[in-house]
PDB file of C-alpha atoms in Angstrom:
ATOM      1  CA  MET A   1     -10.926 -10.290 -11.680  1.00  0.00           C
ATOM      2  CA  LEU A   2      -9.064 -12.040  -8.907  1.00  0.00           C
ATOM      3  CA  SER A   3      -5.978 -10.885  -9.806  1.00  0.00           C
ATOM      4  CA  SER A   4      -7.006  -7.029 -10.462  1.00  0.00           C
ATOM      5  CA  PHE A   5      -7.822  -6.971  -6.971  1.00  0.00           C
ATOM      6  CA  PHE A   6      -4.842  -8.255  -5.844  1.00  0.00           C
ATOM      7  CA  ILE A   7      -3.456  -5.627  -7.495  1.00  0.00           C
ATOM      8  CA  GLN A   8      -5.599  -3.038  -5.971  1.00  0.00           C
ATOM      9  CA  LEU A   9      -5.011  -4.876  -2.409  1.00  0.00           C
ATOM     10  CA  SER A  10      -0.609  -4.861  -2.477  1.00  0.00           C
ATOM     11  CA  ASP A  11      -0.935  -0.753  -4.314  1.00  0.00           C
ATOM     12  CA  ILE A  12      -3.066  -0.122  -0.726  1.00  0.00           C
ATOM     13  CA  LEU A  13      -0.726  -2.331   1.486  1.00  0.00           C
ATOM     14  CA  GLY A  14       1.871  -1.086   0.060  1.00  0.00           C
ATOM     15  CA  ALA A  15       0.260   3.561   0.930  1.00  0.00           C
ATOM     16  CA  VAL A  16      -0.517   1.890   4.640  1.00  0.00           C
ATOM     17  CA  LEU A  17       3.011   1.171   5.066  1.00  0.00           C
ATOM     18  CA  ILE A  18       5.201   3.440   3.174  1.00  0.00           C
ATOM     19  CA  PHE A  19       2.023   6.574   4.386  1.00  0.00           C
ATOM     20  CA  PRO A  20       3.784   6.156   8.047  1.00  0.00           C
ATOM     21  CA  SER A  21       7.195   5.574   7.704  1.00  0.00           C
ATOM     22  CA  SER A  22       7.687   9.138   5.395  1.00  0.00           C
ATOM     23  CA  CYS A  23       5.903  10.569   7.703  1.00  0.00           C
ATOM     24  CA  LEU A  24       7.981   9.407  11.175  1.00  0.00           C
ATOM     25  CA  GLY A  25      11.322   9.430   8.908  1.00  0.00           C
ATOM     26  CA  ASN A  26      10.700  12.771   7.611  1.00  0.00           C
TER      27      ASN A  26
END
């Protein structure tokens, strides 16, 4: 239960970090 929350959290965090860098890096 808790581990699935952390998996979701890391997934969201990864997307948040990757999205702006892909926009800026182009």
